[in-house]
Coordinates of C-alpha atoms in Angstrom, one line a residue:
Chain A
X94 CA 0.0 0.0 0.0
X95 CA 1.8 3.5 -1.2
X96 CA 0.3 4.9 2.5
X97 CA 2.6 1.9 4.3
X98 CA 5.5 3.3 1.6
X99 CA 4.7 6.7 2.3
X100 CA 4.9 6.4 6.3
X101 CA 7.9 4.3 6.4
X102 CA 9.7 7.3 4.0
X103 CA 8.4 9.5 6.8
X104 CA 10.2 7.2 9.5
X105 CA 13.0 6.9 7.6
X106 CA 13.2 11.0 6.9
X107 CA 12.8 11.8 10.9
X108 CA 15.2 9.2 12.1
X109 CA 17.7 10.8 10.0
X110 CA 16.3 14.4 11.2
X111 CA 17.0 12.9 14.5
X112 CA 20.5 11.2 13.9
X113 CA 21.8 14.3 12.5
X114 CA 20.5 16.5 15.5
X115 CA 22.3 14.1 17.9
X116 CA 25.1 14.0 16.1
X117 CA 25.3 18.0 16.1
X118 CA 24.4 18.6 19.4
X119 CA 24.9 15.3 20.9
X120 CA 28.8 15.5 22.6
X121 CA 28.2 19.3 23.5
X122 CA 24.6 17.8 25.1
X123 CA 27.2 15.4 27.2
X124 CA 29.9 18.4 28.0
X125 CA 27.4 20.5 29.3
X126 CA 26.6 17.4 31.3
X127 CA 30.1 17.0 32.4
X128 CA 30.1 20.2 33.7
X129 CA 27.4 20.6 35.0
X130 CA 28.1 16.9 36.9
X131 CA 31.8 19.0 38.2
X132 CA 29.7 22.1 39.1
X133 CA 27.3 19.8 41.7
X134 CA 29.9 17.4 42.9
X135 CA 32.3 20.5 43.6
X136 CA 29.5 22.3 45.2
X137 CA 29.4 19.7 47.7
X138 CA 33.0 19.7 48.4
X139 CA 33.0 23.3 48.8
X140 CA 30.6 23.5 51.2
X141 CA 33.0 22.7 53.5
X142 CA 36.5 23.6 51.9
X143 CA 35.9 26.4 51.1
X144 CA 36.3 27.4 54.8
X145 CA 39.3 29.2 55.8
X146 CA 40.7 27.4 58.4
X147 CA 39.3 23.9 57.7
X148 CA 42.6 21.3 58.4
X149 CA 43.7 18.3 59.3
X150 CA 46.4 16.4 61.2
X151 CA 48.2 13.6 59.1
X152 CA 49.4 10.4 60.5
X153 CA 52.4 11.1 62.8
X154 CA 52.6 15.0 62.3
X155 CA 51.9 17.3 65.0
X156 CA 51.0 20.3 63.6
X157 CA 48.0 20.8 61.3
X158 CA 47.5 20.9 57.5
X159 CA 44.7 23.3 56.0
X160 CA 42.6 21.6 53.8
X161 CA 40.8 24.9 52.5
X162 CA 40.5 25.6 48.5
X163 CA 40.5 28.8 47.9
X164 CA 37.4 28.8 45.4
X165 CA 38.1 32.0 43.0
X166 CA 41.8 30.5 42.2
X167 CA 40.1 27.1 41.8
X168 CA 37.6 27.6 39.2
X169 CA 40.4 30.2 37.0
X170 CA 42.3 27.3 37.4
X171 CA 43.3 24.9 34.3
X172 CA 40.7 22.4 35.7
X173 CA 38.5 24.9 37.7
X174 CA 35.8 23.0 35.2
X175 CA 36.7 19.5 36.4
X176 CA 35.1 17.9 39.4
X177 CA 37.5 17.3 42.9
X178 CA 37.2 14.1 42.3
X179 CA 38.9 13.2 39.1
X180 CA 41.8 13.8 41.0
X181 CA 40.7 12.9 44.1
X182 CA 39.4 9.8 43.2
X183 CA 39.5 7.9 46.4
X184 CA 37.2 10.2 47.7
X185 CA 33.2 9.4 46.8
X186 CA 31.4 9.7 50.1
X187 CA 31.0 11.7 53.4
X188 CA 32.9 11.0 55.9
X189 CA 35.4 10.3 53.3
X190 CA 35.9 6.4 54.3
X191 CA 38.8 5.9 52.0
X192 CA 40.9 9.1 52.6
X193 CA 44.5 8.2 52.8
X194 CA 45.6 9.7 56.2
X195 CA 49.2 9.6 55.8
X196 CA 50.8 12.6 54.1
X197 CA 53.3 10.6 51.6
X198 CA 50.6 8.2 50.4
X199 CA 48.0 10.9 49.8
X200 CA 50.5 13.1 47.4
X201 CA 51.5 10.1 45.7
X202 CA 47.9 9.3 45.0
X203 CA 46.8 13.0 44.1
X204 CA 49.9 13.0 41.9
X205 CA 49.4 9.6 40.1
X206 CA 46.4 10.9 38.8
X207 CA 47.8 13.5 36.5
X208 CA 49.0 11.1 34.1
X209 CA 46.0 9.7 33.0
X210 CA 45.5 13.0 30.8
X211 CA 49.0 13.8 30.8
X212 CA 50.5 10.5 29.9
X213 CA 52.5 12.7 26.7
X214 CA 54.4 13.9 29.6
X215 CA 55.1 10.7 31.5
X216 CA 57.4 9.3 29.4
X217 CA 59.1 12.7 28.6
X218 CA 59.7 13.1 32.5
X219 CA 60.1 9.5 33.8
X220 CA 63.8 9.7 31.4
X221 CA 64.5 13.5 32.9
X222 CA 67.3 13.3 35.7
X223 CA 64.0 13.5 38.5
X224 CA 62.3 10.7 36.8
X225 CA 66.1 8.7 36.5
X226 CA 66.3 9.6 40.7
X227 CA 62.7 8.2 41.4
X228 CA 63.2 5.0 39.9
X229 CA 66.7 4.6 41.0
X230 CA 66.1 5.6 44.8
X231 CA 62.1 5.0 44.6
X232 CA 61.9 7.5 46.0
X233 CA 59.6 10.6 44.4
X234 CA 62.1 13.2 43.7
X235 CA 59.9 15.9 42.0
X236 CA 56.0 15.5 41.7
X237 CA 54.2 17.1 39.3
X238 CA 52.2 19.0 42.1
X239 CA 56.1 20.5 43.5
X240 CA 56.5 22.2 40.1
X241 CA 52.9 23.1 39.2
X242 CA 51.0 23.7 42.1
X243 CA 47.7 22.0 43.4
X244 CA 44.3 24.1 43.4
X245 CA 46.5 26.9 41.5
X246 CA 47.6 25.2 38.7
X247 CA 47.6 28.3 35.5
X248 CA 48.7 28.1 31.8
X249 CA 52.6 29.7 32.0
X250 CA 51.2 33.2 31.1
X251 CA 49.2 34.0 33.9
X252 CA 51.2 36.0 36.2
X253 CA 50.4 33.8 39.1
X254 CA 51.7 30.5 37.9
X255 CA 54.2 28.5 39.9
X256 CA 55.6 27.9 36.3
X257 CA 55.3 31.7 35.0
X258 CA 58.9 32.8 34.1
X259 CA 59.4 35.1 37.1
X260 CA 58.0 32.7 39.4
X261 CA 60.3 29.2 37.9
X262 CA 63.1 30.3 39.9
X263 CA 61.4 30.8 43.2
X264 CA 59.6 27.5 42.0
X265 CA 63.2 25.6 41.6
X266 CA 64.4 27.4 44.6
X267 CA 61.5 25.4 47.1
X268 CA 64.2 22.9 46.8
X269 CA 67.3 23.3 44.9
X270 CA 67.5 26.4 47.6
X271 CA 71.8 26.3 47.1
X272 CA 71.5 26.8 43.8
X273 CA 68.9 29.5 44.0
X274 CA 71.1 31.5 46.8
X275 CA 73.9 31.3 43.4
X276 CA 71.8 32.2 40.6
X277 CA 70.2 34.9 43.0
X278 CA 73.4 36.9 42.3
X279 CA 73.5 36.7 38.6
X280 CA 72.1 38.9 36.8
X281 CA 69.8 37.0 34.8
X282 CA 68.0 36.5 38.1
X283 CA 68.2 40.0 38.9
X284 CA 66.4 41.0 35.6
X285 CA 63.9 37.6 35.5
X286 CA 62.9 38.6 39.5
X287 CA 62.2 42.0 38.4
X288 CA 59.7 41.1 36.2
X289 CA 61.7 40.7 33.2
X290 CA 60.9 38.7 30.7
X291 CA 63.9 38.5 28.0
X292 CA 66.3 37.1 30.7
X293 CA 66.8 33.2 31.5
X294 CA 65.5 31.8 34.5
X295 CA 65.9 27.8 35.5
X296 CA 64.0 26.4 33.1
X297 CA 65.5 28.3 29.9
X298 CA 68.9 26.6 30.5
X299 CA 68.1 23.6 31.7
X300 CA 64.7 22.6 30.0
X301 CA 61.6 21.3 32.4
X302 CA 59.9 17.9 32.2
X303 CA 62.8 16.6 30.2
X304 CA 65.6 18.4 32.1
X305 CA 68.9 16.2 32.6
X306 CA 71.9 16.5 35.2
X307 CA 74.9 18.6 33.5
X308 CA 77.1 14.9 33.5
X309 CA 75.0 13.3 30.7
X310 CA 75.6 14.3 26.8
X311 CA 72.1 15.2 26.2
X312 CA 71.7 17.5 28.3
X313 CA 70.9 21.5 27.4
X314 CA 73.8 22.7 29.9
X315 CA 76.3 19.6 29.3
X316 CA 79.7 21.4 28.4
X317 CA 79.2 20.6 24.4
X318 CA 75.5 21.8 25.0
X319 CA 75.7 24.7 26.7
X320 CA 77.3 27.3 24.3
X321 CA 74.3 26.6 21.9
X322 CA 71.8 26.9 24.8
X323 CA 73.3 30.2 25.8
X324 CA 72.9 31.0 21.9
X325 CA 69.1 30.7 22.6
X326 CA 69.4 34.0 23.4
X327 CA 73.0 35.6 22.8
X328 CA 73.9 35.3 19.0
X329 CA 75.8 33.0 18.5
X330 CA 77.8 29.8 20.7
X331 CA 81.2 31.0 22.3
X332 CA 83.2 28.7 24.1
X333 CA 83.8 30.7 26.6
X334 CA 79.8 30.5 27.6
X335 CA 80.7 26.8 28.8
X336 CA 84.0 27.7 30.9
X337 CA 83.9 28.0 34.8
X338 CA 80.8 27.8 36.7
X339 CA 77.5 30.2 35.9
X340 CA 76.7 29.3 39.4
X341 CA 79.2 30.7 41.4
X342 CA 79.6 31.2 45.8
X343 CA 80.7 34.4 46.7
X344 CA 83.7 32.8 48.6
X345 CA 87.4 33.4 49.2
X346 CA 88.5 30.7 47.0
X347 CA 86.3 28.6 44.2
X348 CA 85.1 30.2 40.8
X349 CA 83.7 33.4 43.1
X350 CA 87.1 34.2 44.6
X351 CA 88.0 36.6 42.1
X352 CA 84.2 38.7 42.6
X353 CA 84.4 38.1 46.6
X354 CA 87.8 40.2 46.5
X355 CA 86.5 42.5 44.5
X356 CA 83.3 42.7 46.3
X357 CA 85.7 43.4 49.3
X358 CA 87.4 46.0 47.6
X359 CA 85.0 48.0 46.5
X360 CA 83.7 47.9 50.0
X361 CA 86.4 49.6 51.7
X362 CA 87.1 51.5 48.6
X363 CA 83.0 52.9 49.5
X364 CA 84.2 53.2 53.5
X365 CA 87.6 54.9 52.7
X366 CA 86.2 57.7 50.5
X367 CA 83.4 58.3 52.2
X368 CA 84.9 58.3 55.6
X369 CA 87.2 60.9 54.6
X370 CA 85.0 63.2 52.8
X371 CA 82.6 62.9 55.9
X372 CA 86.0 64.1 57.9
X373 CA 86.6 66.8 55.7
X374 CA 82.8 68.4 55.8
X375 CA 82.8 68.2 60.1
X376 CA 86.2 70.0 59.8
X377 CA 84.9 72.5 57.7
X378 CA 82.0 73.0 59.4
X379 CA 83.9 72.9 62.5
X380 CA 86.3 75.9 61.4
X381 CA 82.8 78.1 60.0
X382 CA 81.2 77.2 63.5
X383 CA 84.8 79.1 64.9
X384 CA 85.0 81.6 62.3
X385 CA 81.4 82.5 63.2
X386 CA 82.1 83.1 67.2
X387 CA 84.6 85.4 66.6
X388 CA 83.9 89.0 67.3
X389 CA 85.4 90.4 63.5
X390 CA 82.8 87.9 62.0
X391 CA 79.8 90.1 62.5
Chain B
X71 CA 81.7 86.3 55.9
X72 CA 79.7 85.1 53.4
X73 CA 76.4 87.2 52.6
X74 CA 73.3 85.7 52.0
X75 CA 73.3 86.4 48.2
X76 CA 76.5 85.9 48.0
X77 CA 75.8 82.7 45.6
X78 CA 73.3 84.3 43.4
X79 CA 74.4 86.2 40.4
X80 CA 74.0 89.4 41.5
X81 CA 74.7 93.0 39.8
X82 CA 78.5 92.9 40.8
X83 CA 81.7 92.1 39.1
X84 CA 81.3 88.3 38.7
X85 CA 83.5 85.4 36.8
X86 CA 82.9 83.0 34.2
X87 CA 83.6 79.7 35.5
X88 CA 81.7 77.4 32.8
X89 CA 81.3 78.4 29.4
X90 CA 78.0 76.8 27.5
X91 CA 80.0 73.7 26.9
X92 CA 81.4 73.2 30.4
X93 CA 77.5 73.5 31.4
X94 CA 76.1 70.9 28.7
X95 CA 78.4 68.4 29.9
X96 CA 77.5 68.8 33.4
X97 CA 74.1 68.7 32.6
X98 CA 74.9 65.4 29.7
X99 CA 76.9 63.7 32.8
X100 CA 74.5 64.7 35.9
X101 CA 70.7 63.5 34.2
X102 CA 71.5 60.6 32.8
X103 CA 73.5 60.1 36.0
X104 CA 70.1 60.1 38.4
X105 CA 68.6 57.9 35.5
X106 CA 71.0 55.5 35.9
X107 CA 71.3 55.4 40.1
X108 CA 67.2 55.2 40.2
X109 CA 67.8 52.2 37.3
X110 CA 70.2 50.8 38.8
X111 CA 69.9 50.4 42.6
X112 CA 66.9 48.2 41.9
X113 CA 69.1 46.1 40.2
X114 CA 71.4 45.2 43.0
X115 CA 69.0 45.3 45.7
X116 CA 66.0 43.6 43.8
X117 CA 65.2 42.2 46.8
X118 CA 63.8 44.9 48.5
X119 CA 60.1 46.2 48.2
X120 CA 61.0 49.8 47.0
X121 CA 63.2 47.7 44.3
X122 CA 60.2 46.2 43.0
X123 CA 58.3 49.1 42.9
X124 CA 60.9 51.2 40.8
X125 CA 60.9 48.1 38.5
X126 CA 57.2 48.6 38.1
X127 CA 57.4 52.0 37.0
X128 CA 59.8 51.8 34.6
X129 CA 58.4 48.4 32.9
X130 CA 60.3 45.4 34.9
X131 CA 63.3 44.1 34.7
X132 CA 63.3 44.6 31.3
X133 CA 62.4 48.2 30.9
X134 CA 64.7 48.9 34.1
X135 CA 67.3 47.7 31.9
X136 CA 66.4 49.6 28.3
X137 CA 66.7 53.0 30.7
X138 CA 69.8 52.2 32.5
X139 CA 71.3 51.6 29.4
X140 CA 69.9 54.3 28.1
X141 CA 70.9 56.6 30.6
X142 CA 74.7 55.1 30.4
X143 CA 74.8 55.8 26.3
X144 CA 73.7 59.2 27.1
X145 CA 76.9 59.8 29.6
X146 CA 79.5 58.0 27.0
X147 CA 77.8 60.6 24.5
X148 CA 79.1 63.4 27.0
X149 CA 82.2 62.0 27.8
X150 CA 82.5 62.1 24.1
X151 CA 81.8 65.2 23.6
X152 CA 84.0 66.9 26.8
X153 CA 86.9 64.6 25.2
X154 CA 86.5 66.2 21.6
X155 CA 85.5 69.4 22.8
X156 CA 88.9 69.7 25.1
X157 CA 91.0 68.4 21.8
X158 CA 89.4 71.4 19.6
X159 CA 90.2 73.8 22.2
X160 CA 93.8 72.7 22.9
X161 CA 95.0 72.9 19.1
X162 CA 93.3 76.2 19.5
X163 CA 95.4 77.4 22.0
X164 CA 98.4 75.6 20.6
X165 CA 101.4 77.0 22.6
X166 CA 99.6 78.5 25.5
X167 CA 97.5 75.6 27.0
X168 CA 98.0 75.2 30.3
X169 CA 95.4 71.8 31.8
X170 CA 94.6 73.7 35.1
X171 CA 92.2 70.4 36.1
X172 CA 95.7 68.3 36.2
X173 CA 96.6 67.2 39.9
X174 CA 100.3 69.3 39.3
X175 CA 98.4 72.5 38.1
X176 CA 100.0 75.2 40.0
X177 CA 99.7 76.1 43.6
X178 CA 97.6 72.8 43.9
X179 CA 99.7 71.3 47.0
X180 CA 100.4 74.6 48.8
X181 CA 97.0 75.0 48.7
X182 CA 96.3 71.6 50.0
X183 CA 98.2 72.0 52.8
X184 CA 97.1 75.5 53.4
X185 CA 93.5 73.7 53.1
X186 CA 94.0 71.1 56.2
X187 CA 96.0 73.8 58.2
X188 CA 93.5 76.4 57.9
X189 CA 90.6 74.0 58.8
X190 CA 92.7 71.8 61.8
X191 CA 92.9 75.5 63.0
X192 CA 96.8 75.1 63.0
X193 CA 96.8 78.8 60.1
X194 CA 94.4 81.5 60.1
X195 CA 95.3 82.1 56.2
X196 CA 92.8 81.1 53.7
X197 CA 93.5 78.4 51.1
X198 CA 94.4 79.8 47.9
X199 CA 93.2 77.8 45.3
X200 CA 94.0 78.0 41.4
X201 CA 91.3 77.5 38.6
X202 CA 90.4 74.1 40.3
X203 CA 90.5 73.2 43.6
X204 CA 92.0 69.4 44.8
X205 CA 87.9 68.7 45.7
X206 CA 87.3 69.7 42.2
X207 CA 89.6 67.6 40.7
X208 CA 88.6 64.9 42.7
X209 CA 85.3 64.9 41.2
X210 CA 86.8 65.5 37.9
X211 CA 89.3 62.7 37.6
X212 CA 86.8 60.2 39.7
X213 CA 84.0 60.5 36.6
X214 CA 87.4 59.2 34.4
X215 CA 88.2 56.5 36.7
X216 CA 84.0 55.9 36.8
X217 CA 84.2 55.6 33.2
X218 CA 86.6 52.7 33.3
X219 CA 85.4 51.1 36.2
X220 CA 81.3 51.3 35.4
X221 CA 81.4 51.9 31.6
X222 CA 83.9 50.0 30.9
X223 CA 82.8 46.7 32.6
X224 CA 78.8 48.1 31.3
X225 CA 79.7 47.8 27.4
X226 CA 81.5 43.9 28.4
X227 CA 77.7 43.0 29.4
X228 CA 76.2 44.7 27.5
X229 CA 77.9 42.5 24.4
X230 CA 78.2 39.4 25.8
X231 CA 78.8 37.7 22.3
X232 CA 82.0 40.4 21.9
X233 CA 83.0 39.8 25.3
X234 CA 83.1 36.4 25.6
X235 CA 85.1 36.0 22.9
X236 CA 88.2 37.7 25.0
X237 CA 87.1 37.3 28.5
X238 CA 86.2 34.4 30.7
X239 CA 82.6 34.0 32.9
X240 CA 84.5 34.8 35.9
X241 CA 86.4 38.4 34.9
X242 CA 83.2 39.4 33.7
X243 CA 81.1 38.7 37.4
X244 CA 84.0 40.1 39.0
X245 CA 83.7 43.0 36.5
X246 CA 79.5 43.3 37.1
X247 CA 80.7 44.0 40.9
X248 CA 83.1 46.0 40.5
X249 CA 80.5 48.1 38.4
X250 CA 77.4 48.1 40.9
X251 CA 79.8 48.7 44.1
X252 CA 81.5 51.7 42.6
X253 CA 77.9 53.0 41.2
X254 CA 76.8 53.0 45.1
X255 CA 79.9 54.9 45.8
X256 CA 79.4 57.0 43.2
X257 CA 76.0 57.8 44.4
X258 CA 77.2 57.7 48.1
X259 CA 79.9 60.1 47.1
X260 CA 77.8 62.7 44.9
X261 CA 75.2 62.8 47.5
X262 CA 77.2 63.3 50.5
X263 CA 80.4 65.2 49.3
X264 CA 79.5 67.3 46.4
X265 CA 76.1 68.2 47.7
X266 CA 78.2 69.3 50.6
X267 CA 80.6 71.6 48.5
X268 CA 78.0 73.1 46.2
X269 CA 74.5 72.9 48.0
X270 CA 74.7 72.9 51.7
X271 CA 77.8 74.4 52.7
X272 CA 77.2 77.5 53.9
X273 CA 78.7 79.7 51.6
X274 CA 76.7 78.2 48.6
X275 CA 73.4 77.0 50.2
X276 CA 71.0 76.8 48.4
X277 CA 73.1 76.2 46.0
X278 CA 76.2 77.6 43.7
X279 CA 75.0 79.1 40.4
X280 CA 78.0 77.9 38.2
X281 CA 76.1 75.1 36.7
X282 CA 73.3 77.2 35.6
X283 CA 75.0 80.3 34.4
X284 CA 78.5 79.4 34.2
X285 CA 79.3 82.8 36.8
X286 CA 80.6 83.2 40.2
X287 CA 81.0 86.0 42.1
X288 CA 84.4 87.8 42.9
X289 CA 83.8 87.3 46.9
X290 CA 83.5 83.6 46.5
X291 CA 86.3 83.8 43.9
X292 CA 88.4 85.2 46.6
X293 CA 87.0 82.0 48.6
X294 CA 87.1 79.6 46.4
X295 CA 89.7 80.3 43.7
X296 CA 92.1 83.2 45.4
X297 CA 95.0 82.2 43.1
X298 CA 93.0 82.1 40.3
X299 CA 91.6 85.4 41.3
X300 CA 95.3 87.0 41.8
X301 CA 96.6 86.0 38.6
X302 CA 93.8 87.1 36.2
X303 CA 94.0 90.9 38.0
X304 CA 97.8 90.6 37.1
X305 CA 97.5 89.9 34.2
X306 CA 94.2 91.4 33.4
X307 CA 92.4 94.7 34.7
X308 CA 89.0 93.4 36.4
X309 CA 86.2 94.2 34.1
X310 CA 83.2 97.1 35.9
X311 CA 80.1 96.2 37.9
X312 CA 77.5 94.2 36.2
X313 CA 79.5 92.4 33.6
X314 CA 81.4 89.2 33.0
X315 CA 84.6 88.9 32.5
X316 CA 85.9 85.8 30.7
X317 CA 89.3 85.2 32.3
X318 CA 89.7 82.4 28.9
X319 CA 92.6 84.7 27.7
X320 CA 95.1 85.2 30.5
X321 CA 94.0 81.9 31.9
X322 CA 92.5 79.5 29.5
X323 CA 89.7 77.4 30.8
X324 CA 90.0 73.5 30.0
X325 CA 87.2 71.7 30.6

């Protein structure tokens, strides 16, 4: 019967009207959904760490740890859209039953969890001279959460980032504190903690997820290396980029001897001169303050 | 003593000190000069709050650095200039060029000594000082040594590709000390000393007038430069009230 032809044409036209319509609108149907899902399941969270002053003790530490997000960084955050719990993903209930109470297990948990987006990174990092220490000394040297932050975890541009060039070298410093006390005193650090941003800091020399001790030949400040890294920036490679040490202790002997003794130089250079001009103006004055009390002065 | 007015150019016999060009370098060396102290102290102490500030205002670290070197091309410029300018007046005094600003100048020592006598108390003479006093020529010959010691060592960093060719990492930190610590003395110095000698000593306070219109008059001469002041009324009859005589010809004025 052409009516039975006619209605199955009809079925046939609106399933596709209906196929294409999900297909359009379908996976942005399912990310508002996602977000939507983060914006109730943080909600929850927040109810209660959003408080300043919410903390807790871990296992075998005596003083507390503040469990507070604060929520404006949060939600400007990289994943500010993504619910606690992607990260968090022991967590599912209140009281939180499975919450790991001692402080190593519960970064190394938080931490693990990055590479199931990042895993481009993992690899990258796991050769890198942290990655080489952590599976050498199982012990983890570096986690992702040292260099990057937690809650506050920006793109490199936004001022605030732990990773932002004039924030890498305070960043590096949390534990390579030596070496920040020595590049403190150069003046690319000078210019990089002034807010410059043409200068080096840590991470233009010696890279960042793939960064590797100076000993090994790959690495960007390796003595054949290092004049081209310094050519980054300066021209050309010079030999003379890679000789002595860039990180240098003001001390009597070492690669800083030679600046300590002029640093103390120029220091009593500064007390000398000064001392004695300072002698010569109280004299002066000294003689105008007699010249004055005398009876021919007036 | 000294009257009130004494350092303001008044309508009384008074004596060129500075020509224009004596004046534009003082002004090429002294501007830039406070441009590059506010640039630079930042840079050594960028620790401290007031360093970040400064930084702020003039664009970070990076615009800190565009003025400081700014500021430090504007005083070679000058130094350029005094150089070139002194060369051109020497071959036109060929034969009667005496360098008055050289430590040896006449009556330099006696005066010295008459200087730390009469102010130990020890002489009631005045100093007699020639065209420059020694605190003259102290300033003077420290801007030269400043030259070498903060210029110099500021064009190695500024080319690092040049320098490092010649130079190895560790003459060039001990060089980028040498240059902040004599800065702060500069700046220590200037501030304490010559503010002393031509702002707040007595004599001068407010301030001496030279730099502005090159004159000084003949009762500070007879302070300040009594030789100087002897030997241009030998040799020359002082000019009447309210005009300026330009002592260049019996006494030739280097720079």
């Amino acid at each position: 019967m052409g009516n039975k032809k006619g209605r199955s044409a009809i079925c046939i036209a609106l399933s596709a009207v209906l196929a294409i319509i999900l297909l359009a609108f379908g996976p942005a149907a399912f990310a508002e959904d996602l977000l939507e899902k983060s914006e109730r399941i943080n909600d929850g969270c927040l109810r209660c760490h959003a408080a300043q002053g919410l903390n807790t003790k871990f296992e075998g530490e005596t003083k507390p740890t503040s469990l507070y997000v604060d929520q404006e960084k949060y939600l400007a955050s990289m994943h500010g859209t993504m619910p606690c719990t992607y990260c968090h993903t022991n967590i599912s209930d209140y009281p939180h039953t499975n919450a790991l109470t001692e402080r190593k297990a519960f970064v190394a948990q938080v931490n693990s969890e990055c590479r199931r987006c990042h895993q481009d990174i993992t690899p990258i990092y796991n050769n890198s001279v942290h990655g080489q220490k952590n599976a050498k000394t199982g012990v983890q040297n570096a986690y992702c959460s040292d260099c990057h932050g937690i809650h506050n975890i920006y793109k490199k541009e936004v001022a605030e980032a732990t990773i932002n060039h004039n924030n890498v070298p305070h960043t590096c410093g949390n534990c390579h504190e030596e070496i920040f006390e020595q590049y403190d005193i150069d003046f690319h650090a000078k210019s990089v903690l002034l807010g410059g941003k043409d200068a080096a800091s840590c991470v233009s020399c010696h890279g960042s997820h793939e960064i590797l001790g100076p000993n090994e030949a790959a690495s960007m400040v390796s003595p054949e290396n290092t004049p081209k890294t310094c050519a980054k920036c300066h021209l050309f490679p010079l030999e003379n980029f890679a000789k002595g040490d860039m990180h240098y202790k003001l001390a009597p002997t070492g690669d800083g001897a030679v600046s300590y003794w002029t640093l103390i130089l120029f220091t009593w250079l500064l007390i000398g001169c000064i001392g004695f001009v300072l002698v010569c103006i109280l004299i002066e004055l000294r003689r105008k303050w007699i010249n004055a009390g005398r009876p021919d002065s007036h | 003593m000294a009257d009130i007015n004494a350092g303001f150019p008044q309508n009384k016999t008074v004596y060129q000190r500075w020509n224009i060009h004596h004046r534009l370098v003082h002004f090429g060396i002294y501007a830039p000069f406070i441009l590059c102290g506010l640039t630079g102290l930042p840079i050594k102490f960028h620790h401290k709050a007031w360093a970040q500030s400064v930084a702020a205002f003039f664009g970070g670290g990076d615009g800190l650095l565009f003025w400081h070197l700014f500021a430090g091309v504007l005083i070679f410029i000058t130094c350029f200039y005094h150089l070139g300018y002194s060369a051109i007046w020497a071959m036109k005094n060929r034969g009667n060029v005496t360098i008055t600003i050289l430590p040896w100048a006449k009556g330099t020592w006696t005066a010295l000594k008459q200087y730390f006598a009469y102010q130990f108390g020890k002489s009631d003479e005045h100093p007699k000082f020639g065209r420059y006093q020694w605190k003259e020529m102290f300033d003077y010959w420290a801007v030269f040594w400043g030259m070498f010691m903060i210029g110099g060592s500021g064009l190695l960093m500024w080319f690092p590709e040049f320098t490092f060719q010649f130079f190895p990492k560790w003459f060039v930190d001990a060089y980028r000390w040498a240059h902040s610590d004599e800065a702060v003395l500069a700046v220590t110095f200037i501030f304490t000393w010559h503010f002393y000698n031509v702002h707040f000593q007595p004599d001068f306070f407010p301030m001496s007038w030279v730099w502005w219109n090159g004159n000084m008059s003949e009762e500070l001469m007879e302070l300040e430069h009594g030789l100087e002041l002897e030997m241009i009324k030998e040799k020359q009859a002082p000019a009447g009230r309210g005009t300026t005589t330009t002592p260049t010809k019996g006494f030739p004025s280097s720079g």
